[in-house]
PDB file of C-alpha atoms in Angstrom:
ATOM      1  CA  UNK A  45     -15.509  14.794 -13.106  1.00  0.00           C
ATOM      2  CA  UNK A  46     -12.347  12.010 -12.339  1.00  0.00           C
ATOM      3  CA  UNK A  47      -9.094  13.645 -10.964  1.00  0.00           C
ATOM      4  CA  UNK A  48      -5.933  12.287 -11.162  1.00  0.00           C
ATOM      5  CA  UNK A  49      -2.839  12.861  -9.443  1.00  0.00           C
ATOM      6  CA  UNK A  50      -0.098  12.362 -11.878  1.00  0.00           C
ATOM      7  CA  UNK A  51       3.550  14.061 -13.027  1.00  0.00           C
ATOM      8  CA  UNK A  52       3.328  17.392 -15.096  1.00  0.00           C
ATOM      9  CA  UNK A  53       6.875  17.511 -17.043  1.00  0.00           C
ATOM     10  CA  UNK A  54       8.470  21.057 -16.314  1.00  0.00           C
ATOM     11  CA  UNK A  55      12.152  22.131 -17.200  1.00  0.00           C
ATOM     12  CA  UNK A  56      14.271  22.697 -20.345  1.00  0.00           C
ATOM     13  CA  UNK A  57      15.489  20.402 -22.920  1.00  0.00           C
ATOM     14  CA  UNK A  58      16.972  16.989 -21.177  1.00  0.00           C
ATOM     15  CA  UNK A  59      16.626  18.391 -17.884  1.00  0.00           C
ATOM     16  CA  UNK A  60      13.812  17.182 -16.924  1.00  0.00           C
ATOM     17  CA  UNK A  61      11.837  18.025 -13.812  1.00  0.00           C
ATOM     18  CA  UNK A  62       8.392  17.443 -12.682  1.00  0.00           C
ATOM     19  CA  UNK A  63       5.308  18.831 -10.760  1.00  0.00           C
ATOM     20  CA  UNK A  64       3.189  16.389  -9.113  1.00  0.00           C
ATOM     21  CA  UNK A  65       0.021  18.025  -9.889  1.00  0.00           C
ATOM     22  CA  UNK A  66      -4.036  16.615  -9.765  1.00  0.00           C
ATOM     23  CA  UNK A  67      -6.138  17.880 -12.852  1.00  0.00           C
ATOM     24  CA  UNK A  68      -8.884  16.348 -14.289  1.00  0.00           C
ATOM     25  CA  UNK A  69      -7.773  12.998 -15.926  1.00  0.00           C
ATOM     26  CA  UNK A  70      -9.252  14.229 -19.695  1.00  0.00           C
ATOM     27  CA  UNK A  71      -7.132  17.143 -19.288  1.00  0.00           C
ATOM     28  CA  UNK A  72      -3.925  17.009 -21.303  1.00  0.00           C
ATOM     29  CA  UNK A  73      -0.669  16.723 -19.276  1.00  0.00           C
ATOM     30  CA  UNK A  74       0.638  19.991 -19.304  1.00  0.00           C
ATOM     31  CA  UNK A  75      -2.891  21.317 -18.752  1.00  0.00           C
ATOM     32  CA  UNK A  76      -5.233  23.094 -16.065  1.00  0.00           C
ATOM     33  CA  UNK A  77      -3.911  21.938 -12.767  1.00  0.00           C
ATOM     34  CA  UNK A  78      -6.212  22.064 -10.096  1.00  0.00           C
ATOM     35  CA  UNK A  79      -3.299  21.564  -7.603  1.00  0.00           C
ATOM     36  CA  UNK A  80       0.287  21.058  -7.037  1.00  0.00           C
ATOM     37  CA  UNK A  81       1.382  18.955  -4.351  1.00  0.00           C
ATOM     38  CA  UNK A  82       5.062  18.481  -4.583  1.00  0.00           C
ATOM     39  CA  UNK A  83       7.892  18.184  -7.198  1.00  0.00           C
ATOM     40  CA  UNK A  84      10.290  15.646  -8.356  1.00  0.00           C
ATOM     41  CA  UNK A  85      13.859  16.244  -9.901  1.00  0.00           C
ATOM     42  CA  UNK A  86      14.903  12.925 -11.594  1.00  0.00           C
ATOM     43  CA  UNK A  87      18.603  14.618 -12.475  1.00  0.00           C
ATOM     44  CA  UNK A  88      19.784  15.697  -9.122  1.00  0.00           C
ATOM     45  CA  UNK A  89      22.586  13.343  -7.147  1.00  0.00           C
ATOM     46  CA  UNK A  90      20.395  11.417  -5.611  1.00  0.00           C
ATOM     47  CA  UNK A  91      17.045  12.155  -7.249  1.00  0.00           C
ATOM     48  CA  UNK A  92      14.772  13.661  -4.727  1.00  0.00           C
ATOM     49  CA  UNK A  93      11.138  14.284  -4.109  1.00  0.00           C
ATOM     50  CA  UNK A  94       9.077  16.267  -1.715  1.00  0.00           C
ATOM     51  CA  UNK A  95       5.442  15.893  -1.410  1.00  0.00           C
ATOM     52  CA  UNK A  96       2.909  17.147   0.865  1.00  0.00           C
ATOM     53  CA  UNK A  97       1.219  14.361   2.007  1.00  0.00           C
ATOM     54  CA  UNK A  98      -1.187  15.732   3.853  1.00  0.00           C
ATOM     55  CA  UNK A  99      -3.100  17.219   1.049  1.00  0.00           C
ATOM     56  CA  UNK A 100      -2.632  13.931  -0.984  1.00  0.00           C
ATOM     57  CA  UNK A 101      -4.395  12.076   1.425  1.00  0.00           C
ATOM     58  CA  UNK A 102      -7.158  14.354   1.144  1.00  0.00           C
ATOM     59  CA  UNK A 103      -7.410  14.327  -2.604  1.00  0.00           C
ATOM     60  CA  UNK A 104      -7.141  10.189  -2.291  1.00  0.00           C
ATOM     61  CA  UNK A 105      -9.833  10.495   0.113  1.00  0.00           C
ATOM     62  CA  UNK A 106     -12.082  12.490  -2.185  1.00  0.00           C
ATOM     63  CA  UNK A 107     -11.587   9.953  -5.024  1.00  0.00           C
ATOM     64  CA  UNK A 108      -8.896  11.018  -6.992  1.00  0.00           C
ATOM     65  CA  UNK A 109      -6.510   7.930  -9.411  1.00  0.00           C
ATOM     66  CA  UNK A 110      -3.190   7.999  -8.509  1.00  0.00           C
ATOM     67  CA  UNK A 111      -0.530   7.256 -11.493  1.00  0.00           C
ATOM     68  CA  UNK A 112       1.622   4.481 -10.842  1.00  0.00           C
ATOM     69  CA  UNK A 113       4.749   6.417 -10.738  1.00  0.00           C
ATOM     70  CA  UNK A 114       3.230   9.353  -7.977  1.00  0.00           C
ATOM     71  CA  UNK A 115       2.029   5.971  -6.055  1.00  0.00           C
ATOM     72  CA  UNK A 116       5.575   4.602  -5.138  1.00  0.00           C
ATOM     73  CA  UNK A 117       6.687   8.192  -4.230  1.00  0.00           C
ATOM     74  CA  UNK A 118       3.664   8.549  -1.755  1.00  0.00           C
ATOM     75  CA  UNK A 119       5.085   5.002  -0.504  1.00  0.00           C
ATOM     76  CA  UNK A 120       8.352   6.095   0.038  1.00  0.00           C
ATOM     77  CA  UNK A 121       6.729   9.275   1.306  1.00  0.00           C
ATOM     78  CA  UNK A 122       5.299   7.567   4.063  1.00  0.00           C
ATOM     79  CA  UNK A 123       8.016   5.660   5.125  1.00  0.00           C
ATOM     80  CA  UNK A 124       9.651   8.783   5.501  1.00  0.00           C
ATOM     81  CA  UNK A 125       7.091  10.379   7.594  1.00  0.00           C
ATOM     82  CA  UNK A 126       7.166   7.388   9.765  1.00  0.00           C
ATOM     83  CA  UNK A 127      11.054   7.570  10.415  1.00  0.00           C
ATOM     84  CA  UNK A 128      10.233  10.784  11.569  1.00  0.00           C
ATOM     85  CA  UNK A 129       9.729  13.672   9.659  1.00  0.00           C
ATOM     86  CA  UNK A 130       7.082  16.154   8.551  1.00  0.00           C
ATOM     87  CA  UNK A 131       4.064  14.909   6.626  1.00  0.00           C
ATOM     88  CA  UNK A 132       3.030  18.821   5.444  1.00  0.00           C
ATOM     89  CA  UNK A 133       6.693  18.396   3.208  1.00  0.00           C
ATOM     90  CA  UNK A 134       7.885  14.692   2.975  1.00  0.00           C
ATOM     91  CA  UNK A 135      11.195  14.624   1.364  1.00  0.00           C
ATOM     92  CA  UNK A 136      12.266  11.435  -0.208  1.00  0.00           C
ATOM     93  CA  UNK A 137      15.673  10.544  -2.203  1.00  0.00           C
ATOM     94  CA  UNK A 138      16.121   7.620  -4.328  1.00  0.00           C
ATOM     95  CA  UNK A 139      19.542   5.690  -5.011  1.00  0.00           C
ATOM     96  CA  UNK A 140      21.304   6.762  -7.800  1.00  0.00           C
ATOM     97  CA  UNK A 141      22.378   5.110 -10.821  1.00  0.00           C
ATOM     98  CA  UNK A 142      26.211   5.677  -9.607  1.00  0.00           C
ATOM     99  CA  UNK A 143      25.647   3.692  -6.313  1.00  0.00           C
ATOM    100  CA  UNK A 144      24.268   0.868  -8.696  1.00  0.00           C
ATOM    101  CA  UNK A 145      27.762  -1.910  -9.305  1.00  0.00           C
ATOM    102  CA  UNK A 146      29.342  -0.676 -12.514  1.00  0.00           C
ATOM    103  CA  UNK A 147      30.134  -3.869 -15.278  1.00  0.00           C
ATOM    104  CA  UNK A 148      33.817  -3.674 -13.683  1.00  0.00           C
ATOM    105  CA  UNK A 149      32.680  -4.280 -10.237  1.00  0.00           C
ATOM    106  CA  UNK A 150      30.830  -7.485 -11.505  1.00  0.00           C
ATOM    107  CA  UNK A 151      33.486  -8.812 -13.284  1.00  0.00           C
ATOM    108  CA  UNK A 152      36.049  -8.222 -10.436  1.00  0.00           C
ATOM    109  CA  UNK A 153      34.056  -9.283  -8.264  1.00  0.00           C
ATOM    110  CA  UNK A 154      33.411 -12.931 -10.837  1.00  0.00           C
ATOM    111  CA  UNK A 155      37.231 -13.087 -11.026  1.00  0.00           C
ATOM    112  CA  UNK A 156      37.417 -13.292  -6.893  1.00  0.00           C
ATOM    113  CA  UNK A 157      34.836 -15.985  -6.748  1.00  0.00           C
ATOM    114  CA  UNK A 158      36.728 -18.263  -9.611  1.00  0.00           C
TER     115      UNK A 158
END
């Protein structure tokens, strides 16, 4: 039996918020879970994640597919760790959309460079 550690969509009606979960990759999404290693909130200012990576590492090590998506938090994860803090709950926030240069910025900022 294949494992998989993927996102498991939790949370009401366009709030979404996830579990990072391994089950058994023919299991359905919101299925049997035969762990839960973290969470993910993509609607908090900044979007954060925490992970444990310990117990990641040990799934990875015993085989288990990582999705794409739970791959670049694990990176992130572990650049965290490395800065310093605590690979049993690696916390991890993203940018934000808002931080992102709004159409007015770039046009501004087009105006100053004519």
């Amino acid at each position: 039996m294949s494992v998989s550690i993927r996102m498991s969509r939790i949370g009401a009606n366009k709030k979404a918020s996830f579990r990072i979960v391994v089950s058994a990759t023919r299991s359905k999404c919101g299925g049997a879970q035969l762990d839960t290693l973290g969470h993910y909130r993509p609607d908090g200012e900044p979007r954060e994640a925490v992970i444990d990576l310990v117990r990641t590492r040990e799934w990875i090590k015993k085989g288990a597919i990582v999705s794409p998506t739970v791959q670049r938090i694990v990176k992130a994860a572990e650049a965290a760790v490395k800065d310093g803090g605590d690979a049993a709950k690696a916390r991890v926030a993203f940018a934000s959309a808002k931080t992102k240069k709004t159409h007015k910025d770039r046009l501004a900022a087009k105006k100053k460079k004519d």
